Amino acid sequence: MKAFTTLNGLVCPLDRANVDTDAIIPKQFLKSIKRSGFGPYLFDEWRYTDQGEPGMDCTNRPLKKDFVLNQSRYRGAEILLARDNFGCGSSREHAPWAIEDYGFRAIIAPSFADIFFSNCYKNGVLPIVASAAIVDQLFRECAATQGYRLRVDLETQTVRNPAGEWFSFDITPHRKHCMLKGLDEIGLTLQHAGEIKAFEAKHQEAQPWLFA
Amino acid sequence: MAGKTLYDKLWDSHVVREENDGTCLIYIDRHLMHEVTSPQAFEGMRLAGRRPWRSTSIVANPDHNTPTDHWDEGIKDPISRLQVETLDANIKDFGALVYFPFKHANQGIIHVIGPENGTTLPGMTVVCGDSHTSTHGAFGALAHGIGTSEVEHVLATQTLVAKRSSRMLIKVDGKVGAGVTAKDIALAIIGKIGTAGGTGYAIEFGGEAIRALSIEGRMTLCNMAIEGGARAGLVAPDEKTIEYLKGRQFAPKGADWDKAIAYWRTLTSDADAQFDTVIELDAAAIEPQVTWGTSPEQVLSIGARVPNPANEPDPQKRAGIERALQYMGLVADTPISKIKLDKVFIGSCTNSRIEDLRAAAAVAKGKQKAASVQQVLIVPGSGQVKRQAEAEGLDKVFIAAGFEWREPGCSMCLAMNADRLEPGERCASTSNRNFEGRQGNGGRTHLVSPEMAAAAAIAGHFVDIRNF
Ligand code: SF4
């Protein structure tokens, strides 16, 4: 996983609530047995006028011009600005894989769906919860300003706009540590293998049928 | 000190260690797997040179990509086939307690086969790289979906890094009327709390109407907890749960059985347990439900009319209604009962068990599908369900009604196999998600109970099952 420290990124606004994982990456792309290469199919049905299929070369596919990702002013965006309940629906990690592969490193929204939220951290994508009022303001500023950028600093847990105004966000110390260092969580957990073994032995004694 | 909720009891009995910030390592008893969300996890294990911590915790089978007809011809789509074969190879290499490959007599949807084999038990922690793992909460197991990185984490360490959820109690008291099912209760709850209403919570379902549900009905309800935003849904085990599990292949036997049921009976929320949120519904007020939009919270009673965005003061919500109406090809204020269907799908981990098929067959018996309905798919949840239905002659009832009787799998719930809607087609579906494109690019989904789906297949439009 890529480490995340600071990001000064162009912002792309996606003004819809309840954006579900089927919209983020449609099911036909879930047939892949790889972790990478999903970026060109991110928001496939909203982005292209034809029907996307896995393995398709997307460079010449017909675009839906109105969709934000297709507007030149948002090309190269690294921060996705979204609305309530972003990432609802399935547990598919292909959703954060597609977001990351496209080039987004952070998502700002008033709320996220639980599974999507934790999947983001595992892939170096920082989900930032901001109040509805702040998100409203960011949408307004983003619409009004070409090349609107935000500066995210994970160490200080802050996001700063071009005018220098800032807000802070929450993250658990454990997740922050893993993100800052780009750590492999499995390696960290295996440092506690002895404790897991001890727990398992006790658990098996109490409920042997769980180990049939 | 206040008593504990069921959720707390399940959580506390699985904590391996806890950090100062409340992050816990939780021990995982059962790991369910299917072909879609596992290949990258096995690949990660291989790259790191890791072996599974306890492969006998694994119950696996392919379900999303498998066809539901012409099994003799195999899987035609080469990409789907590769994914299924990859699961075969991974299980062969890494091991499992139970594996039903494609075409095995017991293959089915993973959330149907776990419970029917007794590999889901009260008091367990159950995970799967699939959000509808919440289904297994019907047994009083702490069950929820995880991402693929977490699948790999569980494979390698038998644990998950997680934080305690908040606790919500949804109490449904009173009795439901005739024709009102677990599916209608689930949809009515989501209509009330919204698709984000349960975010951050584990929901326990309680009250007279929940106790009255069969185990299969409880599975339908917990299955859709995720559609209400909650990773986990729970129903406390009771005598029905014990009765259901008795004698199943992986259920405890002999002295273990007695010890197990004594423990399971303690798995209830204490009378003085504190919930962070309590929501109450009156069962008698719940009517048969139909979704009209592209989110499960966009749901109404059968007697209602499609909403009019002009009546919605909040601009964000108004835009949402307009977008949903446009996608769904619906005109504001149309009575739900005037909506005509092109296809009907009865299946999925929400409603493909034997009771669902019996209910649909009871409606279809001696009747014919409407000529305007092109296709009615009946897809049993597992090989066992299929055999049971055939032993009861349900397949004949469906075939006589002009419905198609298929092999088990996820099928048109998400259209990763050949069963799908064409752009613009409208479907009454017993599945759990009506998102844009869910059942096929441009397809339009209305979520309903099996009874309501069968009645719609016969009438050609939605009808109130209570007057059918
Ligand atoms: S039936 Fe549908 S919801 Fe259930 S596991 Fe299969 S695809 Fe997912």
mmCIF file of N, CA, C and O in Angstrom, chain B residues 380-440:
data_model
loop_
_atom_site.group_PDB
_atom_site.id
_atom_site.type_symbol
_atom_site.label_atom_id
_atom_site.label_comp_id
_atom_site.label_asym_id
_atom_site.label_seq_id
_atom_site.Cartn_x
_atom_site.Cartn_y
_atom_site.Cartn_z
ATOM 1 N N PRO B 380 -33.739 -21.564 -7.518
ATOM 2 C CA PRO B 380 -33.576 -21.999 -6.131
ATOM 3 C C PRO B 380 -32.204 -21.609 -5.585
ATOM 4 O O PRO B 380 -31.241 -21.478 -6.348
ATOM 5 N N GLY B 381 -32.132 -21.458 -4.257
ATOM 6 C CA GLY B 381 -30.908 -20.965 -3.638
ATOM 7 C C GLY B 381 -29.798 -21.991 -3.546
ATOM 8 O O GLY B 381 -28.633 -21.630 -3.371
ATOM 9 N N SER B 382 -30.148 -23.281 -3.658
ATOM 10 C CA SER B 382 -29.119 -24.314 -3.536
ATOM 11 C C SER B 382 -29.629 -25.607 -4.151
ATOM 12 O O SER B 382 -30.836 -25.749 -4.406
ATOM 13 N N GLY B 383 -28.711 -26.548 -4.323
ATOM 14 C CA GLY B 383 -29.092 -27.867 -4.815
ATOM 15 C C GLY B 383 -30.078 -28.535 -3.870
ATOM 16 O O GLY B 383 -31.032 -29.194 -4.311
ATOM 17 N N GLN B 384 -29.860 -28.360 -2.570
ATOM 18 C CA GLN B 384 -30.772 -28.975 -1.594
ATOM 19 C C GLN B 384 -32.166 -28.387 -1.705
ATOM 20 O O GLN B 384 -33.165 -29.099 -1.625
ATOM 21 N N VAL B 385 -32.247 -27.071 -1.859
ATOM 22 C CA VAL B 385 -33.554 -26.418 -2.006
ATOM 23 C C VAL B 385 -34.232 -26.938 -3.277
ATOM 24 O O VAL B 385 -35.425 -27.241 -3.288
ATOM 25 N N LYS B 386 -33.438 -27.066 -4.324
ATOM 26 C CA LYS B 386 -33.999 -27.513 -5.607
ATOM 27 C C LYS B 386 -34.600 -28.914 -5.474
ATOM 28 O O LYS B 386 -35.733 -29.164 -5.898
ATOM 29 N N ARG B 387 -33.842 -29.827 -4.833
ATOM 30 C CA ARG B 387 -34.349 -31.191 -4.687
ATOM 31 C C ARG B 387 -35.615 -31.232 -3.835
ATOM 32 O O ARG B 387 -36.558 -31.948 -4.143
ATOM 33 N N GLN B 388 -35.607 -30.441 -2.765
ATOM 34 C CA GLN B 388 -36.777 -30.413 -1.894
ATOM 35 C C GLN B 388 -38.005 -29.903 -2.667
ATOM 36 O O GLN B 388 -39.095 -30.468 -2.582
ATOM 37 N N ALA B 389 -37.807 -28.839 -3.427
ATOM 38 C CA ALA B 389 -38.916 -28.268 -4.189
ATOM 39 C C ALA B 389 -39.443 -29.284 -5.199
ATOM 40 O O ALA B 389 -40.657 -29.431 -5.383
ATOM 41 N N GLU B 390 -38.541 -30.017 -5.831
ATOM 42 C CA GLU B 390 -38.965 -31.006 -6.824
ATOM 43 C C GLU B 390 -39.700 -32.168 -6.147
ATOM 44 O O GLU B 390 -40.681 -32.691 -6.679
ATOM 45 N N ALA B 391 -39.241 -32.533 -4.942
ATOM 46 C CA ALA B 391 -39.917 -33.603 -4.201
ATOM 47 C C ALA B 391 -41.349 -33.191 -3.863
ATOM 48 O O ALA B 391 -42.250 -34.021 -3.776
ATOM 49 N N GLU B 392 -41.564 -31.892 -3.697
ATOM 50 C CA GLU B 392 -42.903 -31.399 -3.366
ATOM 51 C C GLU B 392 -43.711 -31.048 -4.619
ATOM 52 O O GLU B 392 -44.844 -30.580 -4.520
ATOM 53 N N GLY B 393 -43.092 -31.207 -5.775
ATOM 54 C CA GLY B 393 -43.805 -30.933 -7.031
ATOM 55 C C GLY B 393 -43.923 -29.453 -7.373
ATOM 56 O O GLY B 393 -44.712 -29.079 -8.248
ATOM 57 N N LEU B 394 -43.155 -28.604 -6.696
ATOM 58 C CA LEU B 394 -43.259 -27.163 -6.956
ATOM 59 C C LEU B 394 -42.775 -26.820 -8.366
ATOM 60 O O LEU B 394 -43.309 -25.921 -9.011
ATOM 61 N N ASP B 395 -41.758 -27.549 -8.827
ATOM 62 C CA ASP B 395 -41.233 -27.296 -10.176
ATOM 63 C C ASP B 395 -42.332 -27.452 -11.216
ATOM 64 O O ASP B 395 -42.439 -26.672 -12.165
ATOM 65 N N LYS B 396 -43.196 -28.462 -11.014
ATOM 66 C CA LYS B 396 -44.275 -28.714 -11.987
ATOM 67 C C LYS B 396 -45.277 -27.568 -11.982
ATOM 68 O O LYS B 396 -45.798 -27.180 -13.035
ATOM 69 N N VAL B 397 -45.545 -27.061 -10.776
ATOM 70 C CA VAL B 397 -46.472 -25.926 -10.674
ATOM 71 C C VAL B 397 -45.922 -24.736 -11.463
ATOM 72 O O VAL B 397 -46.643 -24.092 -12.245
ATOM 73 N N PHE B 398 -44.637 -24.473 -11.279
ATOM 74 C CA PHE B 398 -44.026 -23.316 -11.962
ATOM 75 C C PHE B 398 -44.032 -23.526 -13.477
ATOM 76 O O PHE B 398 -44.384 -22.618 -14.234
ATOM 77 N N ILE B 399 -43.624 -24.706 -13.885
ATOM 78 C CA ILE B 399 -43.530 -24.960 -15.334
ATOM 79 C C ILE B 399 -44.922 -24.876 -15.979
ATOM 80 O O ILE B 399 -45.083 -24.270 -17.044
ATOM 81 N N ALA B 400 -45.922 -25.415 -15.267
ATOM 82 C CA ALA B 400 -47.289 -25.355 -15.803
ATOM 83 C C ALA B 400 -47.775 -23.908 -15.933
ATOM 84 O O ALA B 400 -48.589 -23.584 -16.802
ATOM 85 N N ALA B 401 -47.244 -23.031 -15.082
ATOM 86 C CA ALA B 401 -47.650 -21.618 -15.120
ATOM 87 C C ALA B 401 -46.864 -20.835 -16.177
ATOM 88 O O ALA B 401 -47.082 -19.630 -16.350
ATOM 89 N N GLY B 402 -45.929 -21.516 -16.836
ATOM 90 C CA GLY B 402 -45.131 -20.821 -17.862
ATOM 91 C C GLY B 402 -43.880 -20.177 -17.303
ATOM 92 O O GLY B 402 -43.232 -19.365 -17.956
ATOM 93 N N PHE B 403 -43.515 -20.545 -16.071
ATOM 94 C CA PHE B 403 -42.285 -20.025 -15.464
ATOM 95 C C PHE B 403 -41.124 -20.952 -15.848
ATOM 96 O O PHE B 403 -41.344 -22.102 -16.211
ATOM 97 N N GLU B 404 -39.899 -20.452 -15.712
ATOM 98 C CA GLU B 404 -38.730 -21.290 -15.999
ATOM 99 C C GLU B 404 -38.100 -21.765 -14.692
ATOM 100 O O GLU B 404 -37.830 -20.964 -13.804
ATOM 101 N N TRP B 405 -37.848 -23.049 -14.598
ATOM 102 C CA TRP B 405 -37.276 -23.679 -13.401
ATOM 103 C C TRP B 405 -35.792 -23.891 -13.657
ATOM 104 O O TRP B 405 -35.417 -24.626 -14.553
ATOM 105 N N ARG B 406 -34.951 -23.209 -12.888
ATOM 106 C CA ARG B 406 -33.521 -23.174 -13.193
ATOM 107 C C ARG B 406 -32.652 -23.888 -12.161
ATOM 108 O O ARG B 406 -33.118 -24.325 -11.126
ATOM 109 N N GLU B 407 -31.364 -23.929 -12.477
ATOM 110 C CA GLU B 407 -30.365 -24.457 -11.541
ATOM 111 C C GLU B 407 -30.006 -23.346 -10.531
ATOM 112 O O GLU B 407 -30.161 -22.169 -10.829
ATOM 113 N N PRO B 408 -29.496 -23.728 -9.341
ATOM 114 C CA PRO B 408 -29.222 -22.722 -8.307
ATOM 115 C C PRO B 408 -28.053 -21.773 -8.626
ATOM 116 O O PRO B 408 -27.137 -22.137 -9.369
ATOM 117 N N GLY B 409 -28.109 -20.585 -8.055
ATOM 118 C CA GLY B 409 -27.036 -19.595 -8.201
ATOM 119 C C GLY B 409 -27.583 -18.189 -7.961
ATOM 120 O O GLY B 409 -28.769 -18.020 -7.689
ATOM 121 N N CYS B 410 -26.710 -17.210 -8.081
ATOM 122 C CA CYS B 410 -27.120 -15.816 -7.850
ATOM 123 C C CYS B 410 -27.977 -15.293 -9.003
ATOM 124 O O CYS B 410 -28.851 -14.448 -8.812
ATOM 125 N N SER B 411 -27.656 -15.733 -10.196
ATOM 126 C CA SER B 411 -28.494 -15.449 -11.357
ATOM 127 C C SER B 411 -28.766 -13.962 -11.545
ATOM 128 O O SER B 411 -27.862 -13.140 -11.453
ATOM 129 N N MET B 412 -30.032 -13.621 -11.782
ATOM 130 C CA MET B 412 -30.375 -12.252 -12.170
ATOM 131 C C MET B 412 -30.427 -11.292 -10.984
ATOM 132 O O MET B 412 -30.844 -10.153 -11.129
ATOM 133 N N CYS B 413 -29.957 -11.728 -9.813
ATOM 134 C CA CYS B 413 -29.829 -10.788 -8.708
ATOM 135 C C CYS B 413 -28.825 -9.718 -9.087
ATOM 136 O O CYS B 413 -29.020 -8.548 -8.775
ATOM 137 N N LEU B 414 -27.750 -10.111 -9.744
ATOM 138 C CA LEU B 414 -26.784 -9.108 -10.185
ATOM 139 C C LEU B 414 -26.246 -9.358 -11.578
ATOM 140 O O LEU B 414 -25.381 -8.612 -12.030
ATOM 141 N N ALA B 415 -26.785 -10.361 -12.262
ATOM 142 C CA ALA B 415 -26.499 -10.484 -13.683
ATOM 143 C C ALA B 415 -25.015 -10.583 -14.025
ATOM 144 O O ALA B 415 -24.537 -9.957 -14.944
ATOM 145 N N MET B 416 -24.291 -11.394 -13.267
ATOM 146 C CA MET B 416 -22.911 -11.657 -13.690
ATOM 147 C C MET B 416 -22.877 -12.859 -14.615
ATOM 148 O O MET B 416 -21.882 -13.110 -15.278
ATOM 149 N N ASN B 417 -23.934 -13.635 -14.630
ATOM 150 C CA ASN B 417 -24.017 -14.736 -15.587
ATOM 151 C C ASN B 417 -24.907 -14.283 -16.752
ATOM 152 O O ASN B 417 -25.082 -13.088 -16.978
ATOM 153 N N ALA B 418 -25.491 -15.220 -17.466
ATOM 154 C CA ALA B 418 -26.245 -14.843 -18.681
ATOM 155 C C ALA B 418 -27.657 -14.346 -18.375
ATOM 156 O O ALA B 418 -28.338 -13.832 -19.266
ATOM 157 N N ASP B 419 -28.118 -14.471 -17.117
ATOM 158 C CA ASP B 419 -29.485 -14.062 -16.777
ATOM 159 C C ASP B 419 -29.483 -12.565 -16.481
ATOM 160 O O ASP B 419 -28.906 -12.133 -15.487
ATOM 161 N N ARG B 420 -30.130 -11.796 -17.329
ATOM 162 C CA ARG B 420 -30.082 -10.348 -17.102
ATOM 163 C C ARG B 420 -31.219 -9.630 -17.800
ATOM 164 O O ARG B 420 -31.894 -10.175 -18.663
ATOM 165 N N LEU B 421 -31.396 -8.376 -17.399
ATOM 166 C CA LEU B 421 -32.371 -7.507 -18.067
ATOM 167 C C LEU B 421 -31.680 -6.792 -19.214
ATOM 168 O O LEU B 421 -30.499 -6.456 -19.140
ATOM 169 N N GLU B 422 -32.440 -6.545 -20.252
ATOM 170 C CA GLU B 422 -31.951 -5.697 -21.343
ATOM 171 C C GLU B 422 -32.284 -4.246 -20.983
ATOM 172 O O GLU B 422 -33.158 -3.989 -20.147
ATOM 173 N N PRO B 423 -31.606 -3.279 -21.625
ATOM 174 C CA PRO B 423 -31.886 -1.880 -21.307
ATOM 175 C C PRO B 423 -33.386 -1.566 -21.398
ATOM 176 O O PRO B 423 -34.048 -1.957 -22.357
ATOM 177 N N GLY B 424 -33.903 -0.912 -20.382
ATOM 178 C CA GLY B 424 -35.304 -0.498 -20.377
ATOM 179 C C GLY B 424 -36.271 -1.556 -19.868
ATOM 180 O O GLY B 424 -37.424 -1.243 -19.592
ATOM 181 N N GLU B 425 -35.834 -2.795 -19.733
ATOM 182 C CA GLU B 425 -36.753 -3.832 -19.256
ATOM 183 C C GLU B 425 -37.063 -3.647 -17.780
ATOM 184 O O GLU B 425 -36.192 -3.266 -16.997
ATOM 185 N N ARG B 426 -38.304 -3.980 -17.428
ATOM 186 C CA ARG B 426 -38.774 -3.780 -16.058
ATOM 187 C C ARG B 426 -39.029 -5.134 -15.410
ATOM 188 O O ARG B 426 -39.648 -6.001 -16.016
ATOM 189 N N CYS B 427 -38.537 -5.271 -14.180
ATOM 190 C CA CYS B 427 -38.571 -6.575 -13.521
ATOM 191 C C CYS B 427 -39.091 -6.475 -12.089
ATOM 192 O O CYS B 427 -38.697 -5.584 -11.345
ATOM 193 N N ALA B 428 -39.977 -7.391 -11.726
ATOM 194 C CA ALA B 428 -40.329 -7.589 -10.315
ATOM 195 C C ALA B 428 -39.349 -8.620 -9.799
ATOM 196 O O ALA B 428 -39.251 -9.713 -10.348
ATOM 197 N N SER B 429 -38.610 -8.285 -8.756
ATOM 198 C CA SER B 429 -37.530 -9.148 -8.308
ATOM 199 C C SER B 429 -37.574 -9.357 -6.804
ATOM 200 O O SER B 429 -37.826 -8.423 -6.044
ATOM 201 N N THR B 430 -37.295 -10.589 -6.378
ATOM 202 C CA THR B 430 -37.267 -10.864 -4.938
ATOM 203 C C THR B 430 -35.886 -10.642 -4.336
ATOM 204 O O THR B 430 -35.637 -11.010 -3.199
ATOM 205 N N SER B 431 -34.969 -10.039 -5.114
ATOM 206 C CA SER B 431 -33.611 -9.819 -4.621
ATOM 207 C C SER B 431 -33.571 -8.604 -3.691
ATOM 208 O O SER B 431 -34.603 -8.178 -3.177
ATOM 209 N N ASN B 432 -32.402 -8.044 -3.504
ATOM 210 C CA ASN B 432 -32.245 -7.037 -2.452
ATOM 211 C C ASN B 432 -31.799 -5.654 -2.926
ATOM 212 O O ASN B 432 -31.751 -4.719 -2.145
ATOM 213 N N ARG B 433 -31.410 -5.532 -4.180
ATOM 214 C CA ARG B 433 -30.911 -4.228 -4.629
ATOM 215 C C ARG B 433 -31.572 -3.829 -5.942
ATOM 216 O O ARG B 433 -31.641 -4.620 -6.876
ATOM 217 N N ASN B 434 -32.001 -2.577 -5.984
ATOM 218 C CA ASN B 434 -32.632 -2.037 -7.185
ATOM 219 C C ASN B 434 -31.778 -0.926 -7.779
ATOM 220 O O ASN B 434 -32.291 -0.024 -8.434
ATOM 221 N N PHE B 435 -30.471 -0.975 -7.534
ATOM 222 C CA PHE B 435 -29.563 0.053 -8.051
ATOM 223 C C PHE B 435 -29.617 0.093 -9.579
ATOM 224 O O PHE B 435 -29.914 -0.907 -10.221
ATOM 225 N N GLU B 436 -29.251 1.247 -10.129
ATOM 226 C CA GLU B 436 -29.144 1.373 -11.592
ATOM 227 C C GLU B 436 -28.246 0.274 -12.124
ATOM 228 O O GLU B 436 -27.138 0.073 -11.625
ATOM 229 N N GLY B 437 -28.718 -0.433 -13.133
ATOM 230 C CA GLY B 437 -27.886 -1.418 -13.813
ATOM 231 C C GLY B 437 -27.649 -2.707 -13.045
ATOM 232 O O GLY B 437 -26.964 -3.600 -13.519
ATOM 233 N N ARG B 438 -28.195 -2.827 -11.859
ATOM 234 C CA ARG B 438 -27.908 -3.992 -11.021
ATOM 235 C C ARG B 438 -28.242 -5.317 -11.727
ATOM 236 O O ARG B 438 -27.492 -6.277 -11.672
ATOM 237 N N GLN B 439 -29.413 -5.352 -12.372
ATOM 238 C CA GLN B 439 -29.839 -6.611 -13.006
ATOM 239 C C GLN B 439 -29.540 -6.623 -14.503
ATOM 240 O O GLN B 439 -30.080 -7.445 -15.235
ATOM 241 N N GLY B 440 -28.671 -5.726 -14.916
ATOM 242 C CA GLY B 440 -28.336 -5.591 -16.337
ATOM 243 C C GLY B 440 -28.347 -4.110 -16.674
ATOM 244 O O GLY B 440 -29.189 -3.359 -16.163
#
